[in-house]
């Protein structure tokens, strides 16, 4: 579902940009094909699955190079390391991927991830790490869902490249802020 939402957002963002829509869609479809969380660090580094799929579909060398460069530069942990896409197509896919981590879907994905790691969604005595590094983000699961919202999600709107991404991210960011305000109110944790 995440992949399809990213493809949809990327296609929408691409409508406002002068770009190669084929590269945008292929990159959006493949952006998590070698995600370290799913396939390990080696696959992420070598883009094993992405290469295999591009070979199987008969992508030209030019298309393959462009898609591989984009896939290699997308992701929050990479942004923490200063790695970012160089092309407009990569920027569109990056914005779409990060927008999907925001808003209602972002909160739902956070809840699923936190449950999988047997962590609570909220504990008013646990606070976010203000100096999160790429290594600590990649290595450790956030202590709570709310901590994850602060350590990652609320920072995403400032990482957008395109005007379409910035506009969509702001809407979704405000949704998360309002959700947190309501949660803190209901939990009597507003101080």
mmCIF file with all atom_site columns, N, CA and C in Angstrom, residues 23-97:
data_model
loop_
_atom_site.group_PDB
_atom_site.id
_atom_site.type_symbol
_atom_site.label_atom_id
_atom_site.label_alt_id
_atom_site.label_comp_id
_atom_site.label_asym_id
_atom_site.label_entity_id
_atom_site.label_seq_id
_atom_site.pdbx_PDB_ins_code
_atom_site.Cartn_x
_atom_site.Cartn_y
_atom_site.Cartn_z
_atom_site.occupancy
_atom_site.B_iso_or_equiv
_atom_site.pdbx_formal_charge
_atom_site.auth_seq_id
_atom_site.auth_comp_id
_atom_site.auth_asym_id
_atom_site.auth_atom_id
_atom_site.pdbx_PDB_model_num
ATOM 1   N N  . UNK A 1 23 ? 10.684 7.866  -15.403 1.00 0.00 ? 23 UNK A N  1
ATOM 2   C CA . UNK A 1 23 ? 11.704 7.731  -14.357 1.00 0.00 ? 23 UNK A CA 1
ATOM 3   C C  . UNK A 1 23 ? 11.062 7.921  -12.983 1.00 0.00 ? 23 UNK A C  1
ATOM 4   N N  . UNK A 1 24 ? 10.164 8.876  -12.866 1.00 0.00 ? 24 UNK A N  1
ATOM 5   C CA . UNK A 1 24 ? 9.477  9.126  -11.591 1.00 0.00 ? 24 UNK A CA 1
ATOM 6   C C  . UNK A 1 24 ? 8.709  7.886  -11.157 1.00 0.00 ? 24 UNK A C  1
ATOM 7   N N  . UNK A 1 25 ? 7.907  7.335  -12.045 1.00 0.00 ? 25 UNK A N  1
ATOM 8   C CA . UNK A 1 25 ? 7.070  6.174  -11.682 1.00 0.00 ? 25 UNK A CA 1
ATOM 9   C C  . UNK A 1 25 ? 7.931  4.946  -11.377 1.00 0.00 ? 25 UNK A C  1
ATOM 10  N N  . UNK A 1 26 ? 8.912  4.657  -12.224 1.00 0.00 ? 26 UNK A N  1
ATOM 11  C CA . UNK A 1 26 ? 9.787  3.499  -11.969 1.00 0.00 ? 26 UNK A CA 1
ATOM 12  C C  . UNK A 1 26 ? 10.520 3.651  -10.628 1.00 0.00 ? 26 UNK A C  1
ATOM 13  N N  . UNK A 1 27 ? 11.030 4.833  -10.368 1.00 0.00 ? 27 UNK A N  1
ATOM 14  C CA . UNK A 1 27 ? 11.753 5.068  -9.116  1.00 0.00 ? 27 UNK A CA 1
ATOM 15  C C  . UNK A 1 27 ? 10.826 4.959  -7.914  1.00 0.00 ? 27 UNK A C  1
ATOM 16  N N  . UNK A 1 28 ? 9.615  5.477  -8.041  1.00 0.00 ? 28 UNK A N  1
ATOM 17  C CA . UNK A 1 28 ? 8.644  5.371  -6.941  1.00 0.00 ? 28 UNK A CA 1
ATOM 18  C C  . UNK A 1 28 ? 8.282  3.908  -6.693  1.00 0.00 ? 28 UNK A C  1
ATOM 19  N N  . UNK A 1 29 ? 8.084  3.154  -7.771  1.00 0.00 ? 29 UNK A N  1
ATOM 20  C CA . UNK A 1 29 ? 7.759  1.731  -7.621  1.00 0.00 ? 29 UNK A CA 1
ATOM 21  C C  . UNK A 1 29 ? 8.883  0.950  -6.943  1.00 0.00 ? 29 UNK A C  1
ATOM 22  N N  . UNK A 1 30 ? 10.131 1.339  -7.212  1.00 0.00 ? 30 UNK A N  1
ATOM 23  C CA . UNK A 1 30 ? 11.287 0.559  -6.747  1.00 0.00 ? 30 UNK A CA 1
ATOM 24  C C  . UNK A 1 30 ? 12.005 1.171  -5.540  1.00 0.00 ? 30 UNK A C  1
ATOM 25  N N  . UNK A 1 31 ? 11.518 2.293  -5.026  1.00 0.00 ? 31 UNK A N  1
ATOM 26  C CA . UNK A 1 31 ? 12.293 3.013  -4.009  1.00 0.00 ? 31 UNK A CA 1
ATOM 27  C C  . UNK A 1 31 ? 12.544 2.213  -2.731  1.00 0.00 ? 31 UNK A C  1
ATOM 28  N N  . UNK A 1 32 ? 11.726 1.232  -2.426  1.00 0.00 ? 32 UNK A N  1
ATOM 29  C CA . UNK A 1 32 ? 11.931 0.401  -1.231  1.00 0.00 ? 32 UNK A CA 1
ATOM 30  C C  . UNK A 1 32 ? 12.317 -1.040 -1.566  1.00 0.00 ? 32 UNK A C  1
ATOM 31  N N  . UNK A 1 33 ? 12.655 -1.314 -2.811  1.00 0.00 ? 33 UNK A N  1
ATOM 32  C CA . UNK A 1 33 ? 12.980 -2.686 -3.221  1.00 0.00 ? 33 UNK A CA 1
ATOM 33  C C  . UNK A 1 33 ? 14.198 -3.245 -2.503  1.00 0.00 ? 33 UNK A C  1
ATOM 34  N N  . UNK A 1 34 ? 15.044 -2.367 -1.983  1.00 0.00 ? 34 UNK A N  1
ATOM 35  C CA . UNK A 1 34 ? 16.240 -2.795 -1.244  1.00 0.00 ? 34 UNK A CA 1
ATOM 36  C C  . UNK A 1 34 ? 16.344 -2.096 0.113   1.00 0.00 ? 34 UNK A C  1
ATOM 37  N N  . UNK A 1 35 ? 15.217 -1.709 0.681   1.00 0.00 ? 35 UNK A N  1
ATOM 38  C CA . UNK A 1 35 ? 15.202 -1.017 1.975   1.00 0.00 ? 35 UNK A CA 1
ATOM 39  C C  . UNK A 1 35 ? 15.910 -1.867 3.033   1.00 0.00 ? 35 UNK A C  1
ATOM 40  N N  . UNK A 1 36 ? 16.844 -1.259 3.761   1.00 0.00 ? 36 UNK A N  1
ATOM 41  C CA . UNK A 1 36 ? 17.617 -1.999 4.764   1.00 0.00 ? 36 UNK A CA 1
ATOM 42  C C  . UNK A 1 36 ? 16.728 -2.623 5.832   1.00 0.00 ? 36 UNK A C  1
ATOM 43  N N  . UNK A 1 37 ? 15.593 -1.996 6.133   1.00 0.00 ? 37 UNK A N  1
ATOM 44  C CA . UNK A 1 37 ? 14.693 -2.532 7.162   1.00 0.00 ? 37 UNK A CA 1
ATOM 45  C C  . UNK A 1 37 ? 14.063 -3.847 6.718   1.00 0.00 ? 37 UNK A C  1
ATOM 46  N N  . UNK A 1 38 ? 13.945 -4.026 5.426   1.00 0.00 ? 38 UNK A N  1
ATOM 47  C CA . UNK A 1 38 ? 13.325 -5.232 4.876   1.00 0.00 ? 38 UNK A CA 1
ATOM 48  C C  . UNK A 1 38 ? 14.343 -6.238 4.345   1.00 0.00 ? 38 UNK A C  1
ATOM 49  N N  . UNK A 1 39 ? 15.436 -5.739 3.744   1.00 0.00 ? 39 UNK A N  1
ATOM 50  C CA . UNK A 1 39 ? 16.350 -6.622 3.033   1.00 0.00 ? 39 UNK A CA 1
ATOM 51  C C  . UNK A 1 39 ? 17.796 -6.571 3.513   1.00 0.00 ? 39 UNK A C  1
ATOM 52  N N  . UNK A 1 40 ? 18.104 -5.718 4.485   1.00 0.00 ? 40 UNK A N  1
ATOM 53  C CA . UNK A 1 40 ? 19.452 -5.655 5.032   1.00 0.00 ? 40 UNK A CA 1
ATOM 54  C C  . UNK A 1 40 ? 20.336 -4.609 4.371   1.00 0.00 ? 40 UNK A C  1
ATOM 55  N N  . UNK A 1 41 ? 21.437 -4.323 5.039   1.00 0.00 ? 41 UNK A N  1
ATOM 56  C CA . UNK A 1 41 ? 22.359 -3.289 4.584   1.00 0.00 ? 41 UNK A CA 1
ATOM 57  C C  . UNK A 1 41 ? 23.041 -3.632 3.262   1.00 0.00 ? 41 UNK A C  1
ATOM 58  N N  . UNK A 1 42 ? 23.374 -4.918 3.057   1.00 0.00 ? 42 UNK A N  1
ATOM 59  C CA . UNK A 1 42 ? 24.072 -5.310 1.834   1.00 0.00 ? 42 UNK A CA 1
ATOM 60  C C  . UNK A 1 42 ? 23.204 -5.033 0.608   1.00 0.00 ? 42 UNK A C  1
ATOM 61  N N  . UNK A 1 43 ? 21.940 -5.447 0.673   1.00 0.00 ? 43 UNK A N  1
ATOM 62  C CA . UNK A 1 43 ? 21.037 -5.179 -0.449  1.00 0.00 ? 43 UNK A CA 1
ATOM 63  C C  . UNK A 1 43 ? 20.896 -3.679 -0.687  1.00 0.00 ? 43 UNK A C  1
ATOM 64  N N  . UNK A 1 44 ? 20.776 -2.919 0.402   1.00 0.00 ? 44 UNK A N  1
ATOM 65  C CA . UNK A 1 44 ? 20.624 -1.477 0.231   1.00 0.00 ? 44 UNK A CA 1
ATOM 66  C C  . UNK A 1 44 ? 21.849 -0.879 -0.460  1.00 0.00 ? 44 UNK A C  1
ATOM 67  N N  . UNK A 1 45 ? 23.006 -1.322 -0.064  1.00 0.00 ? 45 UNK A N  1
ATOM 68  C CA . UNK A 1 45 ? 24.244 -0.785 -0.641  1.00 0.00 ? 45 UNK A CA 1
ATOM 69  C C  . UNK A 1 45 ? 24.387 -1.172 -2.114  1.00 0.00 ? 45 UNK A C  1
ATOM 70  N N  . UNK A 1 46 ? 24.089 -2.424 -2.431  1.00 0.00 ? 46 UNK A N  1
ATOM 71  C CA . UNK A 1 46 ? 24.286 -2.926 -3.793  1.00 0.00 ? 46 UNK A CA 1
ATOM 72  C C  . UNK A 1 46 ? 23.049 -2.793 -4.688  1.00 0.00 ? 46 UNK A C  1
ATOM 73  N N  . UNK A 1 47 ? 21.908 -2.448 -4.084  1.00 0.00 ? 47 UNK A N  1
ATOM 74  C CA . UNK A 1 47 ? 20.640 -2.330 -4.807  1.00 0.00 ? 47 UNK A CA 1
ATOM 75  C C  . UNK A 1 47 ? 20.337 -3.602 -5.605  1.00 0.00 ? 47 UNK A C  1
ATOM 76  N N  . UNK A 1 48 ? 20.520 -4.717 -4.944  1.00 0.00 ? 48 UNK A N  1
ATOM 77  C CA . UNK A 1 48 ? 20.376 -6.037 -5.553  1.00 0.00 ? 48 UNK A CA 1
ATOM 78  C C  . UNK A 1 48 ? 19.019 -6.233 -6.220  1.00 0.00 ? 48 UNK A C  1
ATOM 79  N N  . UNK A 1 49 ? 17.955 -6.016 -5.487  1.00 0.00 ? 49 UNK A N  1
ATOM 80  C CA . UNK A 1 49 ? 16.607 -6.247 -6.032  1.00 0.00 ? 49 UNK A CA 1
ATOM 81  C C  . UNK A 1 49 ? 16.258 -5.249 -7.126  1.00 0.00 ? 49 UNK A C  1
ATOM 82  N N  . UNK A 1 50 ? 16.639 -4.003 -6.924  1.00 0.00 ? 50 UNK A N  1
ATOM 83  C CA . UNK A 1 50 ? 16.355 -2.968 -7.919  1.00 0.00 ? 50 UNK A CA 1
ATOM 84  C C  . UNK A 1 50 ? 17.043 -3.303 -9.238  1.00 0.00 ? 50 UNK A C  1
ATOM 85  N N  . UNK A 1 51 ? 18.317 -3.676 -9.170  1.00 0.00 ? 51 UNK A N  1
ATOM 86  C CA . UNK A 1 51 ? 19.049 -4.075 -10.381 1.00 0.00 ? 51 UNK A CA 1
ATOM 87  C C  . UNK A 1 51 ? 18.378 -5.248 -11.068 1.00 0.00 ? 51 UNK A C  1
ATOM 88  N N  . UNK A 1 52 ? 17.995 -6.243 -10.289 1.00 0.00 ? 52 UNK A N  1
ATOM 89  C CA . UNK A 1 52 ? 17.375 -7.449 -10.836 1.00 0.00 ? 52 UNK A CA 1
ATOM 90  C C  . UNK A 1 52 ? 16.062 -7.117 -11.552 1.00 0.00 ? 52 UNK A C  1
ATOM 91  N N  . UNK A 1 53 ? 15.240 -6.309 -10.923 1.00 0.00 ? 53 UNK A N  1
ATOM 92  C CA . UNK A 1 53 ? 13.948 -5.949 -11.515 1.00 0.00 ? 53 UNK A CA 1
ATOM 93  C C  . UNK A 1 53 ? 14.142 -5.136 -12.793 1.00 0.00 ? 53 UNK A C  1
ATOM 94  N N  . UNK A 1 54 ? 15.051 -4.174 -12.757 1.00 0.00 ? 54 UNK A N  1
ATOM 95  C CA . UNK A 1 54 ? 15.303 -3.359 -13.946 1.00 0.00 ? 54 UNK A CA 1
ATOM 96  C C  . UNK A 1 54 ? 15.827 -4.222 -15.104 1.00 0.00 ? 54 UNK A C  1
ATOM 97  N N  . UNK A 1 55 ? 16.647 -5.201 -14.791 1.00 0.00 ? 55 UNK A N  1
ATOM 98  C CA . UNK A 1 55 ? 17.142 -6.135 -15.803 1.00 0.00 ? 55 UNK A CA 1
ATOM 99  C C  . UNK A 1 55 ? 15.986 -6.959 -16.373 1.00 0.00 ? 55 UNK A C  1
ATOM 100 N N  . UNK A 1 56 ? 15.119 -7.468 -15.475 1.00 0.00 ? 56 UNK A N  1
ATOM 101 C CA . UNK A 1 56 ? 13.989 -8.308 -15.906 1.00 0.00 ? 56 UNK A CA 1
ATOM 102 C C  . UNK A 1 56 ? 13.007 -7.562 -16.796 1.00 0.00 ? 56 UNK A C  1
ATOM 103 N N  . UNK A 1 57 ? 12.823 -6.261 -16.561 1.00 0.00 ? 57 UNK A N  1
ATOM 104 C CA . UNK A 1 57 ? 11.871 -5.514 -17.393 1.00 0.00 ? 57 UNK A CA 1
ATOM 105 C C  . UNK A 1 57 ? 12.526 -4.949 -18.653 1.00 0.00 ? 57 UNK A C  1
ATOM 106 N N  . UNK A 1 58 ? 13.826 -5.172 -18.784 1.00 0.00 ? 58 UNK A N  1
ATOM 107 C CA . UNK A 1 58 ? 14.529 -4.725 -19.980 1.00 0.00 ? 58 UNK A CA 1
ATOM 108 C C  . UNK A 1 58 ? 14.753 -3.222 -20.048 1.00 0.00 ? 58 UNK A C  1
ATOM 109 N N  . UNK A 1 59 ? 14.939 -2.593 -18.910 1.00 0.00 ? 59 UNK A N  1
ATOM 110 C CA . UNK A 1 59 ? 15.178 -1.147 -18.886 1.00 0.00 ? 59 UNK A CA 1
ATOM 111 C C  . UNK A 1 59 ? 16.482 -0.822 -19.611 1.00 0.00 ? 59 UNK A C  1
ATOM 112 N N  . UNK A 1 60 ? 16.476 0.263  -20.338 1.00 0.00 ? 60 UNK A N  1
ATOM 113 C CA . UNK A 1 60 ? 17.685 0.695  -21.036 1.00 0.00 ? 60 UNK A CA 1
ATOM 114 C C  . UNK A 1 60 ? 18.752 1.088  -20.012 1.00 0.00 ? 60 UNK A C  1
ATOM 115 N N  . UNK A 1 61 ? 19.988 1.139  -20.460 1.00 0.00 ? 61 UNK A N  1
ATOM 116 C CA . UNK A 1 61 ? 21.092 1.520  -19.576 1.00 0.00 ? 61 UNK A CA 1
ATOM 117 C C  . UNK A 1 61 ? 20.855 2.911  -18.990 1.00 0.00 ? 61 UNK A C  1
ATOM 118 N N  . UNK A 1 62 ? 20.382 3.834  -19.807 1.00 0.00 ? 62 UNK A N  1
ATOM 119 C CA . UNK A 1 62 ? 20.128 5.207  -19.350 1.00 0.00 ? 62 UNK A CA 1
ATOM 120 C C  . UNK A 1 62 ? 19.053 5.240  -18.262 1.00 0.00 ? 62 UNK A C  1
ATOM 121 N N  . UNK A 1 63 ? 17.959 4.541  -18.479 1.00 0.00 ? 63 UNK A N  1
ATOM 122 C CA . UNK A 1 63 ? 16.881 4.503  -17.485 1.00 0.00 ? 63 UNK A CA 1
ATOM 123 C C  . UNK A 1 63 ? 17.374 3.812  -16.218 1.00 0.00 ? 63 UNK A C  1
ATOM 124 N N  . UNK A 1 64 ? 18.069 2.707  -16.380 1.00 0.00 ? 64 UNK A N  1
ATOM 125 C CA . UNK A 1 64 ? 18.589 1.962  -15.228 1.00 0.00 ? 64 UNK A CA 1
ATOM 126 C C  . UNK A 1 64 ? 19.494 2.856  -14.372 1.00 0.00 ? 64 UNK A C  1
ATOM 127 N N  . UNK A 1 65 ? 20.408 3.573  -14.998 1.00 0.00 ? 65 UNK A N  1
ATOM 128 C CA . UNK A 1 65 ? 21.325 4.447  -14.261 1.00 0.00 ? 65 UNK A CA 1
ATOM 129 C C  . UNK A 1 65 ? 20.570 5.519  -13.483 1.00 0.00 ? 65 UNK A C  1
ATOM 130 N N  . UNK A 1 66 ? 19.569 6.119  -14.126 1.00 0.00 ? 66 UNK A N  1
ATOM 131 C CA . UNK A 1 66 ? 18.793 7.181  -13.470 1.00 0.00 ? 66 UNK A CA 1
ATOM 132 C C  . UNK A 1 66 ? 18.001 6.646  -12.281 1.00 0.00 ? 66 UNK A C  1
ATOM 133 N N  . UNK A 1 67 ? 17.342 5.520  -12.462 1.00 0.00 ? 67 UNK A N  1
ATOM 134 C CA . UNK A 1 67 ? 16.538 4.941  -11.387 1.00 0.00 ? 67 UNK A CA 1
ATOM 135 C C  . UNK A 1 67 ? 17.431 4.501  -10.230 1.00 0.00 ? 67 UNK A C  1
ATOM 136 N N  . UNK A 1 68 ? 18.547 3.855  -10.537 1.00 0.00 ? 68 UNK A N  1
ATOM 137 C CA . UNK A 1 68 ? 19.462 3.409  -9.475  1.00 0.00 ? 68 UNK A CA 1
ATOM 138 C C  . UNK A 1 68 ? 20.000 4.593  -8.667  1.00 0.00 ? 68 UNK A C  1
ATOM 139 N N  . UNK A 1 69 ? 20.328 5.682  -9.350  1.00 0.00 ? 69 UNK A N  1
ATOM 140 C CA . UNK A 1 69 ? 20.822 6.870  -8.643  1.00 0.00 ? 69 UNK A CA 1
ATOM 141 C C  . UNK A 1 69 ? 19.758 7.430  -7.708  1.00 0.00 ? 69 UNK A C  1
ATOM 142 N N  . UNK A 1 70 ? 18.524 7.436  -8.161  1.00 0.00 ? 70 UNK A N  1
ATOM 143 C CA . UNK A 1 70 ? 17.426 7.952  -7.331  1.00 0.00 ? 70 UNK A CA 1
ATOM 144 C C  . UNK A 1 70 ? 17.195 7.040  -6.137  1.00 0.00 ? 70 UNK A C  1
ATOM 145 N N  . UNK A 1 71 ? 17.064 5.747  -6.380  1.00 0.00 ? 71 UNK A N  1
ATOM 146 C CA . UNK A 1 71 ? 16.804 4.798  -5.288  1.00 0.00 ? 71 UNK A CA 1
ATOM 147 C C  . UNK A 1 71 ? 17.925 4.848  -4.248  1.00 0.00 ? 71 UNK A C  1
ATOM 148 N N  . UNK A 1 72 ? 19.143 5.050  -4.692  1.00 0.00 ? 72 UNK A N  1
ATOM 149 C CA . UNK A 1 72 ? 20.289 5.096  -3.773  1.00 0.00 ? 72 UNK A CA 1
ATOM 150 C C  . UNK A 1 72 ? 20.309 6.349  -2.906  1.00 0.00 ? 72 UNK A C  1
ATOM 151 N N  . UNK A 1 73 ? 19.501 7.352  -3.246  1.00 0.00 ? 73 UNK A N  1
ATOM 152 C CA . UNK A 1 73 ? 19.561 8.619  -2.506  1.00 0.00 ? 73 UNK A CA 1
ATOM 153 C C  . UNK A 1 73 ? 18.288 8.954  -1.741  1.00 0.00 ? 73 UNK A C  1
ATOM 154 N N  . UNK A 1 74 ? 17.352 8.020  -1.695  1.00 0.00 ? 74 UNK A N  1
ATOM 155 C CA . UNK A 1 74 ? 16.064 8.305  -1.047  1.00 0.00 ? 74 UNK A CA 1
ATOM 156 C C  . UNK A 1 74 ? 15.984 7.628  0.317   1.00 0.00 ? 74 UNK A C  1
ATOM 157 N N  . UNK A 1 75 ? 15.464 8.358  1.290   1.00 0.00 ? 75 UNK A N  1
ATOM 158 C CA . UNK A 1 75 ? 15.220 7.809  2.620   1.00 0.00 ? 75 UNK A CA 1
ATOM 159 C C  . UNK A 1 75 ? 15.652 8.761  3.717   1.00 0.00 ? 75 UNK A C  1
ATOM 160 N N  . UNK A 1 76 ? 14.950 8.697  4.814   1.00 0.00 ? 76 UNK A N  1
ATOM 161 C CA . UNK A 1 76 ? 15.207 9.601  5.936   1.00 0.00 ? 76 UNK A CA 1
ATOM 162 C C  . UNK A 1 76 ? 16.593 9.402  6.528   1.00 0.00 ? 76 UNK A C  1
ATOM 163 N N  . UNK A 1 77 ? 17.004 8.150  6.716   1.00 0.00 ? 77 UNK A N  1
ATOM 164 C CA . UNK A 1 77 ? 18.331 7.914  7.306   1.00 0.00 ? 77 UNK A CA 1
ATOM 165 C C  . UNK A 1 77 ? 19.431 8.443  6.380   1.00 0.00 ? 77 UNK A C  1
ATOM 166 N N  . UNK A 1 78 ? 19.204 8.378  5.077   1.00 0.00 ? 78 UNK A N  1
ATOM 167 C CA . UNK A 1 78 ? 20.185 8.930  4.134   1.00 0.00 ? 78 UNK A CA 1
ATOM 168 C C  . UNK A 1 78 ? 20.224 10.453 4.236   1.00 0.00 ? 78 UNK A C  1
ATOM 169 N N  . UNK A 1 79 ? 19.057 11.077 4.399   1.00 0.00 ? 79 UNK A N  1
ATOM 170 C CA . UNK A 1 79 ? 19.023 12.529 4.545   1.00 0.00 ? 79 UNK A CA 1
ATOM 171 C C  . UNK A 1 79 ? 19.763 12.964 5.801   1.00 0.00 ? 79 UNK A C  1
ATOM 172 N N  . UNK A 1 80 ? 19.666 12.166 6.874   1.00 0.00 ? 80 UNK A N  1
ATOM 173 C CA . UNK A 1 80 ? 20.406 12.481 8.095   1.00 0.00 ? 80 UNK A CA 1
ATOM 174 C C  . UNK A 1 80 ? 21.909 12.462 7.851   1.00 0.00 ? 80 UNK A C  1
ATOM 175 N N  . UNK A 1 81 ? 22.331 11.701 6.840   1.00 0.00 ? 81 UNK A N  1
ATOM 176 C CA . UNK A 1 81 ? 23.754 11.631 6.480   1.00 0.00 ? 81 UNK A CA 1
ATOM 177 C C  . UNK A 1 81 ? 24.132 12.673 5.427   1.00 0.00 ? 81 UNK A C  1
ATOM 178 N N  . UNK A 1 82 ? 23.167 13.468 5.000   1.00 0.00 ? 82 UNK A N  1
ATOM 179 C CA . UNK A 1 82 ? 23.433 14.483 3.985   1.00 0.00 ? 82 UNK A CA 1
ATOM 180 C C  . UNK A 1 82 ? 23.300 13.990 2.562   1.00 0.00 ? 82 UNK A C  1
ATOM 181 N N  . UNK A 1 83 ? 22.801 12.773 2.370   1.00 0.00 ? 83 UNK A N  1
ATOM 182 C CA . UNK A 1 83 ? 22.614 12.215 1.025   1.00 0.00 ? 83 UNK A CA 1
ATOM 183 C C  . UNK A 1 83 ? 21.232 12.624 0.531   1.00 0.00 ? 83 UNK A C  1
ATOM 184 N N  . UNK A 1 84 ? 21.185 13.180 -0.668  1.00 0.00 ? 84 UNK A N  1
ATOM 185 C CA . UNK A 1 84 ? 19.893 13.583 -1.225  1.00 0.00 ? 84 UNK A CA 1
ATOM 186 C C  . UNK A 1 84 ? 19.911 13.475 -2.744  1.00 0.00 ? 84 UNK A C  1
ATOM 187 N N  . UNK A 1 85 ? 18.736 13.324 -3.333  1.00 0.00 ? 85 UNK A N  1
ATOM 188 C CA . UNK A 1 85 ? 18.668 13.193 -4.785  1.00 0.00 ? 85 UNK A CA 1
ATOM 189 C C  . UNK A 1 85 ? 19.104 14.476 -5.484  1.00 0.00 ? 85 UNK A C  1
ATOM 190 N N  . UNK A 1 86 ? 19.666 14.306 -6.685  1.00 0.00 ? 86 UNK A N  1
ATOM 191 C CA . UNK A 1 86 ? 20.182 15.446 -7.450  1.00 0.00 ? 86 UNK A CA 1
ATOM 192 C C  . UNK A 1 86 ? 19.229 15.878 -8.562  1.00 0.00 ? 86 UNK A C  1
ATOM 193 N N  . UNK A 1 87 ? 18.435 14.949 -9.056  1.00 0.00 ? 87 UNK A N  1
ATOM 194 C CA . UNK A 1 87 ? 17.566 15.255 -10.200 1.00 0.00 ? 87 UNK A CA 1
ATOM 195 C C  . UNK A 1 87 ? 16.167 15.627 -9.713  1.00 0.00 ? 87 UNK A C  1
ATOM 196 N N  . UNK A 1 88 ? 15.425 16.310 -10.570 1.00 0.00 ? 88 UNK A N  1
ATOM 197 C CA . UNK A 1 88 ? 14.046 16.670 -10.224 1.00 0.00 ? 88 UNK A CA 1
ATOM 198 C C  . UNK A 1 88 ? 13.209 15.406 -10.018 1.00 0.00 ? 88 UNK A C  1
ATOM 199 N N  . UNK A 1 89 ? 13.476 14.362 -10.801 1.00 0.00 ? 89 UNK A N  1
ATOM 200 C CA . UNK A 1 89 ? 12.734 13.107 -10.643 1.00 0.00 ? 89 UNK A CA 1
ATOM 201 C C  . UNK A 1 89 ? 12.987 12.515 -9.255  1.00 0.00 ? 89 UNK A C  1
ATOM 202 N N  . UNK A 1 90 ? 14.226 12.509 -8.821  1.00 0.00 ? 90 UNK A N  1
ATOM 203 C CA . UNK A 1 90 ? 14.566 11.999 -7.494  1.00 0.00 ? 90 UNK A CA 1
ATOM 204 C C  . UNK A 1 90 ? 13.955 12.842 -6.392  1.00 0.00 ? 90 UNK A C  1
ATOM 205 N N  . UNK A 1 91 ? 13.944 14.138 -6.583  1.00 0.00 ? 91 UNK A N  1
ATOM 206 C CA . UNK A 1 91 ? 13.361 15.041 -5.582  1.00 0.00 ? 91 UNK A CA 1
ATOM 207 C C  . UNK A 1 91 ? 11.853 14.812 -5.458  1.00 0.00 ? 91 UNK A C  1
ATOM 208 N N  . UNK A 1 92 ? 11.206 14.573 -6.583  1.00 0.00 ? 92 UNK A N  1
ATOM 209 C CA . UNK A 1 92 ? 9.761  14.293 -6.570  1.00 0.00 ? 92 UNK A CA 1
ATOM 210 C C  . UNK A 1 92 ? 9.483  13.008 -5.794  1.00 0.00 ? 92 UNK A C  1
ATOM 211 N N  . UNK A 1 93 ? 10.226 11.952 -6.085  1.00 0.00 ? 93 UNK A N  1
ATOM 212 C CA . UNK A 1 93 ? 10.008 10.669 -5.409  1.00 0.00 ? 93 UNK A CA 1
ATOM 213 C C  . UNK A 1 93 ? 10.345 10.788 -3.920  1.00 0.00 ? 93 UNK A C  1
ATOM 214 N N  . UNK A 1 94 ? 11.400 11.494 -3.592  1.00 0.00 ? 94 UNK A N  1
ATOM 215 C CA . UNK A 1 94 ? 11.753 11.707 -2.188  1.00 0.00 ? 94 UNK A CA 1
ATOM 216 C C  . UNK A 1 94 ? 10.625 12.423 -1.454  1.00 0.00 ? 94 UNK A C  1
ATOM 217 N N  . UNK A 1 95 ? 10.103 13.491 -2.055  1.00 0.00 ? 95 UNK A N  1
ATOM 218 C CA . UNK A 1 95 ? 8.994  14.225 -1.432  1.00 0.00 ? 95 UNK A CA 1
ATOM 219 C C  . UNK A 1 95 ? 7.774  13.326 -1.246  1.00 0.00 ? 95 UNK A C  1
ATOM 220 N N  . UNK A 1 96 ? 7.451  12.538 -2.268  1.00 0.00 ? 96 UNK A N  1
ATOM 221 C CA . UNK A 1 96 ? 6.286  11.653 -2.179  1.00 0.00 ? 96 UNK A CA 1
ATOM 222 C C  . UNK A 1 96 ? 6.472  10.613 -1.073  1.00 0.00 ? 96 UNK A C  1
ATOM 223 N N  . UNK A 1 97 ? 7.665  10.047 -0.985  1.00 0.00 ? 97 UNK A N  1
ATOM 224 C CA . UNK A 1 97 ? 7.959  9.045  0.053   1.00 0.00 ? 97 UNK A CA 1
ATOM 225 C C  . UNK A 1 97 ? 7.841  9.660  1.443   1.00 0.00 ? 97 UNK A C  1
#
